Short mmCIF file of C-alpha atoms in Angstrom, two decimals:
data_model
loop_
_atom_site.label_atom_id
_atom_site.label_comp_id
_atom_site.label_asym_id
_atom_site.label_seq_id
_atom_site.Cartn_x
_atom_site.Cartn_y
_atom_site.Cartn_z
CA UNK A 1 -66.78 69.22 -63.49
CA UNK A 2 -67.51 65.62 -64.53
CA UNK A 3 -67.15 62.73 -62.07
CA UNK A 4 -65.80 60.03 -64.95
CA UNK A 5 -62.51 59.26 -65.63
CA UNK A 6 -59.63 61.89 -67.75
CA UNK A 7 -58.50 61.44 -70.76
CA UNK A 8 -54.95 62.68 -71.50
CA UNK A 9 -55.17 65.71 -73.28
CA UNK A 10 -52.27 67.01 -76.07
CA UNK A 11 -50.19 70.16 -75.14
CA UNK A 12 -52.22 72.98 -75.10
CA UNK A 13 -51.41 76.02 -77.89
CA UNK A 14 -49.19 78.67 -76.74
CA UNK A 15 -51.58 81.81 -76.10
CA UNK A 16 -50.36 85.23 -77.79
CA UNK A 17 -47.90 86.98 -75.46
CA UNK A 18 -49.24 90.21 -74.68
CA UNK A 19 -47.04 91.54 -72.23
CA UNK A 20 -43.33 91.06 -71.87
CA UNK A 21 -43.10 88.75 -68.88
CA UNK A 22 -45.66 86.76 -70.45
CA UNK A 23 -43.44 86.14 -73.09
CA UNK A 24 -40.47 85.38 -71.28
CA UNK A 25 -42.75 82.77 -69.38
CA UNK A 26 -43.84 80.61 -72.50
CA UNK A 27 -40.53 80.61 -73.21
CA UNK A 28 -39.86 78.74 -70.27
CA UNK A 29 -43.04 76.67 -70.08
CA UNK A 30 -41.67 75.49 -73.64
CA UNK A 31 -38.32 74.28 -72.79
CA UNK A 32 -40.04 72.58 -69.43
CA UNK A 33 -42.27 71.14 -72.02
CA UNK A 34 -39.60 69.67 -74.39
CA UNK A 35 -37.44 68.09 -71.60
CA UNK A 36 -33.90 68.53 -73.62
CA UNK A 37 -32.09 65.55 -72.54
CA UNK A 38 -34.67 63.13 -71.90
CA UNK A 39 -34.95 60.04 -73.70
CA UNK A 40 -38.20 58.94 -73.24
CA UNK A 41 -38.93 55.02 -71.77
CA UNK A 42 -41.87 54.56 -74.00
CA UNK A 43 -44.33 56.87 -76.61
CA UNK A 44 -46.51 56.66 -73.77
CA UNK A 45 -44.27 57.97 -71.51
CA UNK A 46 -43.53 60.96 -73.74
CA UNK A 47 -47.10 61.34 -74.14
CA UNK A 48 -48.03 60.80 -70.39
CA UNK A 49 -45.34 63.80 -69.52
CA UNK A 50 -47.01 66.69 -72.06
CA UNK A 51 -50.35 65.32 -70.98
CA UNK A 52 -49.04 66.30 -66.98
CA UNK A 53 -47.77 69.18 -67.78
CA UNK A 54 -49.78 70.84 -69.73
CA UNK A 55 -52.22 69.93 -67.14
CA UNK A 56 -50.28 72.39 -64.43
CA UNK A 57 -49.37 75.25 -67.33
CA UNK A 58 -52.78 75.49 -68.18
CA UNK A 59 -53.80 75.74 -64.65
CA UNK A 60 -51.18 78.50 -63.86
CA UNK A 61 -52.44 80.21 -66.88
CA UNK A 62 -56.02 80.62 -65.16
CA UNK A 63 -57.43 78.14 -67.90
CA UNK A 64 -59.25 74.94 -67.79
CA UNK A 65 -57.47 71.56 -67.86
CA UNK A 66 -58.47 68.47 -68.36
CA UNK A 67 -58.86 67.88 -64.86
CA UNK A 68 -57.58 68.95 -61.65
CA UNK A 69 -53.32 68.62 -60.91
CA UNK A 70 -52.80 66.60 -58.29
CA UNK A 71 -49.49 67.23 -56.58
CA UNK A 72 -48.46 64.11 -54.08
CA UNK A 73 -47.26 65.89 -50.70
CA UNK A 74 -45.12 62.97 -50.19
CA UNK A 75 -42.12 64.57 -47.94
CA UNK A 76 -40.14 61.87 -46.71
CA UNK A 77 -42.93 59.30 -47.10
CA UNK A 78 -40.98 56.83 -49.62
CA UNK A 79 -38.19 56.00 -47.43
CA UNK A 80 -40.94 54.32 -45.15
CA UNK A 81 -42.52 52.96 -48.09
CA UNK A 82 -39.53 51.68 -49.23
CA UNK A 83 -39.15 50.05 -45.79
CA UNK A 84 -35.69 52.37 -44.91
CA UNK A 85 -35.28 55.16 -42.51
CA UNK A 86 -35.14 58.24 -43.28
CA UNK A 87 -31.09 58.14 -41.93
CA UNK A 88 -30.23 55.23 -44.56
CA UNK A 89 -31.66 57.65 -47.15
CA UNK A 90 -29.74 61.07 -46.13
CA UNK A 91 -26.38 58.21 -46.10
CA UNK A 92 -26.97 55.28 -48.43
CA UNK A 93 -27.38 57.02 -51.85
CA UNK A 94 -28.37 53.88 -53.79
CA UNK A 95 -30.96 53.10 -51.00
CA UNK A 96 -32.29 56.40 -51.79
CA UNK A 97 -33.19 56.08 -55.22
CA UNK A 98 -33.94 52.56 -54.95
CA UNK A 99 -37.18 54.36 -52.40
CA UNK A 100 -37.81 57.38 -54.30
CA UNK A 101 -37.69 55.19 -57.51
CA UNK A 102 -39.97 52.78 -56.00
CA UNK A 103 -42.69 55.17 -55.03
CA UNK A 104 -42.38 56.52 -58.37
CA UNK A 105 -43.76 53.80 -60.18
CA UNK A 106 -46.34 52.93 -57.10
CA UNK A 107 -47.78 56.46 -57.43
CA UNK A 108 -49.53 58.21 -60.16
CA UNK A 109 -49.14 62.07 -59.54
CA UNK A 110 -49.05 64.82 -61.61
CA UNK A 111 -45.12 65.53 -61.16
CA UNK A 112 -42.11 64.00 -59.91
CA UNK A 113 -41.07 63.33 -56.21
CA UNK A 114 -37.64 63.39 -55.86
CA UNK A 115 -34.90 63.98 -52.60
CA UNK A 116 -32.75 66.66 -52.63
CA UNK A 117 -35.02 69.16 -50.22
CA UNK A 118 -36.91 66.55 -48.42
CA UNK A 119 -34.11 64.53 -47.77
CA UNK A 120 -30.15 65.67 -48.21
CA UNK A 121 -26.49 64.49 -47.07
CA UNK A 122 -25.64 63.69 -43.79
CA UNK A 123 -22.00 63.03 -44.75
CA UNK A 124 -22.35 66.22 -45.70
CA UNK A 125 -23.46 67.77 -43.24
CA UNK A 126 -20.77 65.83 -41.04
CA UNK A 127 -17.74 67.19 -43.01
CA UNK A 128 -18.89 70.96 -42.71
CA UNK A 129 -20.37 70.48 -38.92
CA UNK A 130 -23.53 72.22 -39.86
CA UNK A 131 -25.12 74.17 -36.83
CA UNK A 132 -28.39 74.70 -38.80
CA UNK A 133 -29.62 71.41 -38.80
CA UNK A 134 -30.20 68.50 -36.46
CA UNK A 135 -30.78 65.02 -38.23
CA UNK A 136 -31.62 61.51 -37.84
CA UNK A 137 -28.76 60.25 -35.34
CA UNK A 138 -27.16 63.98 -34.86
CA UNK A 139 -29.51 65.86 -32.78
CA UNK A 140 -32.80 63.54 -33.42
CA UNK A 141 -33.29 59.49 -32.59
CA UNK A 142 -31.63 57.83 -35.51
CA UNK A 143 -35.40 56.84 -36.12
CA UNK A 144 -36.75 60.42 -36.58
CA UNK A 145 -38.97 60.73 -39.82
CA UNK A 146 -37.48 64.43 -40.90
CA UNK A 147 -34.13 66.80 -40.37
CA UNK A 148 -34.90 70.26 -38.15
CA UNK A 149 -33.59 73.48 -38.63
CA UNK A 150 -32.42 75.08 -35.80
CA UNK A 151 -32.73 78.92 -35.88
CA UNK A 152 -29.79 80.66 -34.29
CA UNK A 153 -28.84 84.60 -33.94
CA UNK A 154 -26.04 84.53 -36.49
CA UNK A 155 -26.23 87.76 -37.38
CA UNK A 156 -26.21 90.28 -34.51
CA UNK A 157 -27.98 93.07 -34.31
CA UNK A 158 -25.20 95.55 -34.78
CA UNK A 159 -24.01 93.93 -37.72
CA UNK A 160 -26.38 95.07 -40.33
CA UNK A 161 -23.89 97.84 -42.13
CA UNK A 162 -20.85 95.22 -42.24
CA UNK A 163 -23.57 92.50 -44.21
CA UNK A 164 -24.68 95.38 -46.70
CA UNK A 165 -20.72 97.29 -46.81
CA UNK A 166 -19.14 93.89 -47.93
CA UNK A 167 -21.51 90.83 -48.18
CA UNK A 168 -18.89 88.49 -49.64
CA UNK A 169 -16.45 89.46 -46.49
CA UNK A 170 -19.56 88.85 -44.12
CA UNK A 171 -20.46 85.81 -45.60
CA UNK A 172 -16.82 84.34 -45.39
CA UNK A 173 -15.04 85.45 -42.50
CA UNK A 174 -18.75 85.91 -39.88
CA UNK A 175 -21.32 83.56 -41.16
CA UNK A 176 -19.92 80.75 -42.43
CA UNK A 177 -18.05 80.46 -39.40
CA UNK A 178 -20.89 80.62 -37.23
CA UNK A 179 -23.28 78.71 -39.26
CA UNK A 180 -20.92 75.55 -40.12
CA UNK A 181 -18.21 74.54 -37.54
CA UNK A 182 -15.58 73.22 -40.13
CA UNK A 183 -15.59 76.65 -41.76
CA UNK A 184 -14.40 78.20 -38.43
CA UNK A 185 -11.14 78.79 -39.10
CA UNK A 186 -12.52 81.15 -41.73
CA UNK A 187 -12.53 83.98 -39.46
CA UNK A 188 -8.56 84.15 -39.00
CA UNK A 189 -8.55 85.18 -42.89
CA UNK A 190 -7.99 88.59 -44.25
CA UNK A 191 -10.77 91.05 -45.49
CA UNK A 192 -10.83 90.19 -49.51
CA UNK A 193 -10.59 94.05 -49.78
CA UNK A 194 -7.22 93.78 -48.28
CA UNK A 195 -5.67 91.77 -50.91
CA UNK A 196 -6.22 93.88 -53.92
CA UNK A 197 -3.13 95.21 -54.98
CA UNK A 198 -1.30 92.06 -53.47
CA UNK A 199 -3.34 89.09 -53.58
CA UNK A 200 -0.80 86.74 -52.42
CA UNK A 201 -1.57 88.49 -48.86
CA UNK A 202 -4.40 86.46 -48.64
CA UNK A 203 -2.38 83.29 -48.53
CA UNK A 204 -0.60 84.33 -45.05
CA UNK A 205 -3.57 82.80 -43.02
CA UNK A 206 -3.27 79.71 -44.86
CA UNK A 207 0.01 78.89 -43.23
CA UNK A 208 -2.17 78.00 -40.18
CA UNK A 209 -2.95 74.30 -40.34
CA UNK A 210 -6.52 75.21 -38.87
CA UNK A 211 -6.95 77.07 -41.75
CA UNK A 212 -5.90 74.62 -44.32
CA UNK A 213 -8.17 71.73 -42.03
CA UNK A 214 -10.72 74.29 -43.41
CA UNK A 215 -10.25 74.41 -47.06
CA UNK A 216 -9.41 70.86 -47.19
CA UNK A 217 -13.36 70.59 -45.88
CA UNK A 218 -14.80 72.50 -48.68
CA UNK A 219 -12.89 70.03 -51.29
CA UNK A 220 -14.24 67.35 -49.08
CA UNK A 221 -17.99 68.97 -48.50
CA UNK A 222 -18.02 69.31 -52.73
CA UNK A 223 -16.99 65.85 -53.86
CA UNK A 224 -19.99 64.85 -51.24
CA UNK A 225 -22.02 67.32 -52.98
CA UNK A 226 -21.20 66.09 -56.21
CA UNK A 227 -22.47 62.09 -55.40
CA UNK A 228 -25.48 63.63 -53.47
CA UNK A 229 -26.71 65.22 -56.78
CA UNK A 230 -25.30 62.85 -58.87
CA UNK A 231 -27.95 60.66 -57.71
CA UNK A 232 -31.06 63.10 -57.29
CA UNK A 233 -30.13 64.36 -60.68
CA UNK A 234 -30.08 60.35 -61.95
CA UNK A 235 -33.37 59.38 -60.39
CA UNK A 236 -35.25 62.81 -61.81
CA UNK A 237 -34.24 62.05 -65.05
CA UNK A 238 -35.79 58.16 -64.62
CA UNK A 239 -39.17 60.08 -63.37
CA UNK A 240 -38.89 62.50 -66.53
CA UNK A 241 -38.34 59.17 -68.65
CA UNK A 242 -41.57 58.06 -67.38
CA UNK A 243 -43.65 60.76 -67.88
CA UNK A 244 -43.44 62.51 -64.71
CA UNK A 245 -42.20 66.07 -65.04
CA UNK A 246 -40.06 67.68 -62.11
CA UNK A 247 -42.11 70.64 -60.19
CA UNK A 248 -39.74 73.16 -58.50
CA UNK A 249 -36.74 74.64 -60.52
CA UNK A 250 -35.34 77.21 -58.12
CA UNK A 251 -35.89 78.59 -54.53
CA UNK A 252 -36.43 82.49 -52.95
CA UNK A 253 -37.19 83.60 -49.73
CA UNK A 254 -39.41 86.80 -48.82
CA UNK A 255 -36.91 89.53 -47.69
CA UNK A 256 -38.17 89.23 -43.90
CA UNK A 257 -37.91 85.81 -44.21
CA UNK A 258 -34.16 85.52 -44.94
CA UNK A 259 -33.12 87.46 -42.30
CA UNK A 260 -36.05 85.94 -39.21
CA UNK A 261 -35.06 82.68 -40.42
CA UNK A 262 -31.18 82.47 -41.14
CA UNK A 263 -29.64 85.23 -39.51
CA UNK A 264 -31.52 87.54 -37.26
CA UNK A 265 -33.29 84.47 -35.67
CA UNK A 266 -37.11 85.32 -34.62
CA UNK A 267 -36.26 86.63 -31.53
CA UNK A 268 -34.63 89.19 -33.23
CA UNK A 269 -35.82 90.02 -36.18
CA UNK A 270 -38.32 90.67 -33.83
CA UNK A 271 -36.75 93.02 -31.76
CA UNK A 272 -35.69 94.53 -34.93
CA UNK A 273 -38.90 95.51 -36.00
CA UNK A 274 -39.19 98.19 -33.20
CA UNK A 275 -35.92 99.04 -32.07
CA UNK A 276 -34.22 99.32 -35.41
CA UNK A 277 -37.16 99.43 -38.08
CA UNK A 278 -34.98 101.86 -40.86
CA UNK A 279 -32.15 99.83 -40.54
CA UNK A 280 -34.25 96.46 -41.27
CA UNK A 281 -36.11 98.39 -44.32
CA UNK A 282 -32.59 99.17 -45.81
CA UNK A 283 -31.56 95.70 -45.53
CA UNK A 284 -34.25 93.92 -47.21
CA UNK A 285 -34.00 96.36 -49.97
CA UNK A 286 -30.63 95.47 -50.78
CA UNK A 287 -30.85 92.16 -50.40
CA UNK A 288 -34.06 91.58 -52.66
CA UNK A 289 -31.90 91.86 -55.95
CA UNK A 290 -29.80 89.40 -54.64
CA UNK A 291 -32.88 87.21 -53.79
CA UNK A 292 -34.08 87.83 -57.30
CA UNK A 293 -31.01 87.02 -59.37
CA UNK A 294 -30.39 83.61 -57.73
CA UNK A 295 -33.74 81.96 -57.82
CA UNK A 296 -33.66 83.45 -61.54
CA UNK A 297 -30.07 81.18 -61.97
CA UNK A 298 -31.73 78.13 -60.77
CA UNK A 299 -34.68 78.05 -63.41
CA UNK A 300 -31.97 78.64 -65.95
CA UNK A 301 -29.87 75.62 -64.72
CA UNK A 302 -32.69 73.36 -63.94
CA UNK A 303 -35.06 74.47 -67.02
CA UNK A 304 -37.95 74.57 -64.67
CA UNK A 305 -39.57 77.94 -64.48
CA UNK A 306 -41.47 77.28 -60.84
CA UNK A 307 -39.50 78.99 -57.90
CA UNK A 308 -40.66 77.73 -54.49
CA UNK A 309 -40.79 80.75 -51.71
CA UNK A 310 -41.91 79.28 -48.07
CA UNK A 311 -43.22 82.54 -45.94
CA UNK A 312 -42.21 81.45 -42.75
CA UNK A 313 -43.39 84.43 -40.39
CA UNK A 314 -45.75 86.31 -42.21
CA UNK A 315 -49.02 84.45 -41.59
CA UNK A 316 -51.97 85.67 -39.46
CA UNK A 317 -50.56 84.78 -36.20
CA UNK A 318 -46.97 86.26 -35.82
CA UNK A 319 -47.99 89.57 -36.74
CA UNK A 320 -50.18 92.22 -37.43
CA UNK A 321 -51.97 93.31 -40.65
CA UNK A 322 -49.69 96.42 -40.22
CA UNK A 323 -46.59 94.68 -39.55
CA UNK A 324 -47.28 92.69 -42.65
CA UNK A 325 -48.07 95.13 -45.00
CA UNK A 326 -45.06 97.51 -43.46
CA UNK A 327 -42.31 94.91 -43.57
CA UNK A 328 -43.10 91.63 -45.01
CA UNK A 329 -45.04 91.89 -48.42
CA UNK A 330 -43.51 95.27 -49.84
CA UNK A 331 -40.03 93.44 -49.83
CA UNK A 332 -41.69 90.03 -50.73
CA UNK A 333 -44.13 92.27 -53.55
CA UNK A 334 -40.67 93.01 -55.45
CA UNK A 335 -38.97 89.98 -55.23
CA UNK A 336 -42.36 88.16 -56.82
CA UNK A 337 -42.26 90.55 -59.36
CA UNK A 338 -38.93 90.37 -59.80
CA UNK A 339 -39.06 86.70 -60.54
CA UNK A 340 -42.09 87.25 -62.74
CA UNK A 341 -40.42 89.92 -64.89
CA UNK A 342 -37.76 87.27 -66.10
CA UNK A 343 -40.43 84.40 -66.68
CA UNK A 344 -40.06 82.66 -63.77
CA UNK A 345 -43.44 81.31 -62.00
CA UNK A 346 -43.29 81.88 -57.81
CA UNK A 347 -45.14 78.87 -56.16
CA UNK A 348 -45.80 80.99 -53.11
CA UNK A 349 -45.92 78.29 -50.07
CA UNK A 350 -48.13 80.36 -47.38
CA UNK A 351 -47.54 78.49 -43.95
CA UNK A 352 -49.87 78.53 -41.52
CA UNK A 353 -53.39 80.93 -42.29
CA UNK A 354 -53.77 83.63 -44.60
CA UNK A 355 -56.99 84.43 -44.11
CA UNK A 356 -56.34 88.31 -43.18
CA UNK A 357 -53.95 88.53 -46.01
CA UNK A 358 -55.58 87.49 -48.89
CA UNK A 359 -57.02 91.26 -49.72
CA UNK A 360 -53.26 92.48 -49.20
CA UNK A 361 -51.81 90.36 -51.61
CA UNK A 362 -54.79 89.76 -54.82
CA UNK A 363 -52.99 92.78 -56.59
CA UNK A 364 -50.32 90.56 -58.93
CA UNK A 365 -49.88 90.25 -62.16
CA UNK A 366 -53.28 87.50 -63.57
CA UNK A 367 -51.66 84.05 -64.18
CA UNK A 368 -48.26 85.02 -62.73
CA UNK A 369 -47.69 83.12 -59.32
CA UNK A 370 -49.09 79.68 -57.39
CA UNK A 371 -50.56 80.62 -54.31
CA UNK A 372 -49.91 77.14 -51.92
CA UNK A 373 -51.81 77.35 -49.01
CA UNK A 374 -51.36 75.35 -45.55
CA UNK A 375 -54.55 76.14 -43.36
CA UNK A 376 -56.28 79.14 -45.39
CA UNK A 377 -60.09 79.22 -45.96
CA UNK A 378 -60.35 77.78 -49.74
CA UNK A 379 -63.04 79.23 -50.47
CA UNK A 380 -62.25 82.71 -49.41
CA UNK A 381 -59.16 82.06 -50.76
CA UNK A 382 -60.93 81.00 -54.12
CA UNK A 383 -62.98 84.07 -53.87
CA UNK A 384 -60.60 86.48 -53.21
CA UNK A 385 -57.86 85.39 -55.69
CA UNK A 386 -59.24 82.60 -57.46
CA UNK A 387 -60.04 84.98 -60.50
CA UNK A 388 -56.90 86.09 -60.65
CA UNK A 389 -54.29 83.78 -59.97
CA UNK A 390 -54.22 79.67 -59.34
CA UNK A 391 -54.67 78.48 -56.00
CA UNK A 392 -53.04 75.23 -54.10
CA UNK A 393 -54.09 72.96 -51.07
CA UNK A 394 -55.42 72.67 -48.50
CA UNK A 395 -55.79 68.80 -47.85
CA UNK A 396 -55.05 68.49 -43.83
CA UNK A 397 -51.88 67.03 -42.83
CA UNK A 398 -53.76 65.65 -39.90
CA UNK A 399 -56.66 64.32 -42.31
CA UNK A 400 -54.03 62.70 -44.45
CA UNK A 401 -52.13 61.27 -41.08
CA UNK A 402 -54.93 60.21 -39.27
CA UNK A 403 -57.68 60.19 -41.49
CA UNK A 404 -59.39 57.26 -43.34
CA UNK A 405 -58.59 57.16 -47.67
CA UNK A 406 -62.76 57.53 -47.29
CA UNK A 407 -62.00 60.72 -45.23
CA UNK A 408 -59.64 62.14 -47.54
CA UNK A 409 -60.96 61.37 -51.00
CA UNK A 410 -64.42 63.24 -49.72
CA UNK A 411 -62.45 66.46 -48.59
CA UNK A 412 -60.56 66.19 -51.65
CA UNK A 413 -63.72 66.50 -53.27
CA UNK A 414 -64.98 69.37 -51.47
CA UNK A 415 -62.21 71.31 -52.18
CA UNK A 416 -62.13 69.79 -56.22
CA UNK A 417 -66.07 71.28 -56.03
CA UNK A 418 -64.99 74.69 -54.35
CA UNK A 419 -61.74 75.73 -55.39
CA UNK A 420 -61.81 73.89 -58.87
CA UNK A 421 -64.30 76.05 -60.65
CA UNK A 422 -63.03 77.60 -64.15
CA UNK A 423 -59.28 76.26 -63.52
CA UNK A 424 -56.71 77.54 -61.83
CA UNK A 425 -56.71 74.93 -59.01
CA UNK A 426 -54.40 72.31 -58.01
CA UNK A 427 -54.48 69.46 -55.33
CA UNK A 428 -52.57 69.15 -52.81
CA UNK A 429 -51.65 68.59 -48.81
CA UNK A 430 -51.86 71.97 -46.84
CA UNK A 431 -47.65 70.43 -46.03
CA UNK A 432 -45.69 67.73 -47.03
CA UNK A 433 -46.24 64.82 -45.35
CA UNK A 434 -44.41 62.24 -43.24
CA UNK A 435 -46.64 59.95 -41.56
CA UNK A 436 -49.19 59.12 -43.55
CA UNK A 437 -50.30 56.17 -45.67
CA UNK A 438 -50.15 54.94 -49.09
CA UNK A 439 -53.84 54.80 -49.07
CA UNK A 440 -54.34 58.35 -48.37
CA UNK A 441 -52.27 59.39 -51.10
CA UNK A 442 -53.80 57.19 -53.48
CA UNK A 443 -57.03 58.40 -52.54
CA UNK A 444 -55.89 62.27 -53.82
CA UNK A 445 -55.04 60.92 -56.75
CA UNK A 446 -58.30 59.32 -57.17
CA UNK A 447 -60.38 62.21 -55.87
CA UNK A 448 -58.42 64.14 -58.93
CA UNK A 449 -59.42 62.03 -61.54
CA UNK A 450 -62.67 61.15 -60.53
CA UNK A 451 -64.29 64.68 -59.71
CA UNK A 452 -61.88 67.16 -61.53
CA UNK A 453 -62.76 66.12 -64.67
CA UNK A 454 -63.59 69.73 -66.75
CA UNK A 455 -66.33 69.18 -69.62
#
């Protein structure tokens, strides 16, 4: 790779679809590419956004770019750039694009950083009295640079067979209950099954004002939606004016993951694991369809083919090689294939190390997923699955908090010079990041262009 500058390259040919999903995936790379909608700011613009993304297809493809992608882990990083807190931003909608609009044109990534995951609504997380989260002034000093999930048990353990029997009764009279306090209520209504034949039976509990409090919150909770995405949706279309494409069209979880994370809780999905194993199995079976069908709905709305997956608990550390390949990547195997089958490309966000997984998980489809890793060995990484399928990372969140722009253009480098041979490699932070400094993120963009420059 060349050290000099890049020059903008023109969108790269559509190669000759040889199997099905393949073809399903152009399809989708091609209506990313075309940004329906978009009126462009400028013929630069327009030419700046097929020159990015081009840039990342080709580099999911396993081909050579013109350089290097270089993905800005920015996190919650322009509200402090923008001089607000990260509060104003989940409350004062204007002051949150007038941030996210002003990093945009500070910054010179590869894609668009937008709110919307990073940051959401705490109005409305106030009108459905969320239990999942704890925020800036709810839970967290009004100062606090991020939201936290809390994990809770809100499934029990016994509950299993009523989830699978009836998952739109479980869902509406157990877990939104439990999950979101304004939605209590919920649990005085009637089994939906009960109502066919006479569906005005499932108006008696609505006589109960309780119950009507609670309905009166989901009108309430959806006109808040409705301004919340009003403005991410306003300030990714400005970024797609300007040339910056958006990056993540839809979200999946590994089977394990959705039930350790929102409804088993670790504790006991890890309990789970030995005292009911069968049960568990049967679950994430049934659920993985489900999984499948509505990441698959959110690259059809959005018209961006990448679905972001964060494995939560199946690194190195939380458990063994057997565990893993027993229970966490045979359920998370068919939901990446699942996604893959209908075009869709899973950006596969492996938390904490994968270094005894990497041999486990080399067997997909060439070209079909993003492999995003956090603290994994590169170069084994590169090694291992590099051939195969494009790799992400692994710039230190504590190099880019703590570390010098020197410091962080040099590892950039490194990893530019290791990871970046014959494609398939983009930068990026091993996390997003909160703390750091516009410096350091500059310096990743200028580590891209300077050293990932292919001949």
């Amino acid at each position: 790779m060349n050290r000099s500058k890049s020059i903008a390259t023109v969108v790269s040919p559509q190669p000759p679809a040889q199997r099905p999903w393949e073809g399903k995936r152009e399809q989708r790379f091609e209506r990313w590419l075309s940004a329906p909608g978009i009126r462009f700011a400028s013929p630069a613009a327009e030419q700046g956004y097929h020159a990015r993304l081009t840039r990342i297809i080709r580099a999911i493809r396993m081909q050579e770019p013109d350089r290097v992608p270089c993905l800005l882990p920015a996190g919650q990083f322009p509200a402090s750039y923008a001089g607000i807190t990260v509060r104003t931003a989940m409350y004062d909608y204007e002051e949150m694009k007038r941030a996210w609009r002003k990093f945009l044109y500070d910054f010179d990534g590869d894609t668009c950083v937008i709110p919307g995951v990073s940051v959401t609504s705490g109005r409305l997380h106030e009108i459905t009295k969320t239990r999942m989260s704890v925020w800036p002034g709810h839970g967290l000093d009004e100062n606090a640079p991020m939201a936290q999930f809390v994990e809770g048990e809100y499934m029990k353990a016994d509950e299993y067979d009523a989830l699978l029997k009836d998952p739109a009764d479980f869902f509406m009279r157990v877990y939104l209950p439990r999950t979101l306090g304004a939605f209590e209520p919920f649990q005085k209504l009637l089994p939906f099954r009960r109502a066919f034949g006479m569906p005005a039976v499932f108006l008696g509990a609505c006589m109960l004002p309780e119950v009507q409090e609670a309905f009166q919150a989901v009108i309430d909770a959806g006109k808040e939606l409705a301004k919340f995405r009003q403005a991410v949706a306003e300030i990714t279309k400005e970024a797609q004016a300007a040339g910056y494409p958006p990056f993540q069209g839809g979200f999946a979880h590994a089977p394990f993951d959705l039930f350790g994370d929102t409804l088993r809780g670790t504790r006991g999905i890890m309990m789970d694991m030995y005292r009911q194993p069968a049960k568990l199995q049967e679950a994430m079976e049934v659920v993985t369809p489900w999984i499948v069908e509505g990441a698959v709905s959110g690259a059809d709305v959005s018209g961006v083919p990448i679905t972001f997956m964060a494995l939560h608990k199946g690194d190195d550390t939380f458990m063994s090689e057997k565990q893993f390949e027993t229970f966490y990547w045979p359920g998370l195997k068919k939901v990446i294939l699942g996604l893959v089958a209908e075009g869709c490309v899973p950006l596969l966000f492996a938390e904490g190390c994968y270094n005894k997984r990497l041999e486990a998980v080399k067997d997909l489809p060439e070209g079909s997923v993003i492999w995003w890793f956090d603290r994994t060995d590169m170069a084994r990484a590169k090694k291992i699955l590099g051939d195969r399928n494009c790799i992400a990372g692994n710039v230190p969140t504590s190099l880019m908090c703590t570390g010098t722009p020197r410091e962080v253009k040099e590892h950039c480098r490194n990893l530019i010079e290791v990871c970046g041979k014959r494609g398939g490699y983009i930068l990026t932070g091993g996390a997003q990041v909160h703390n750091t400094t516009a410096e350091n993120l500059r310096a990743m963009v200028e580590a891209a262009k300077e050293y990932g420059v292919y001949q």
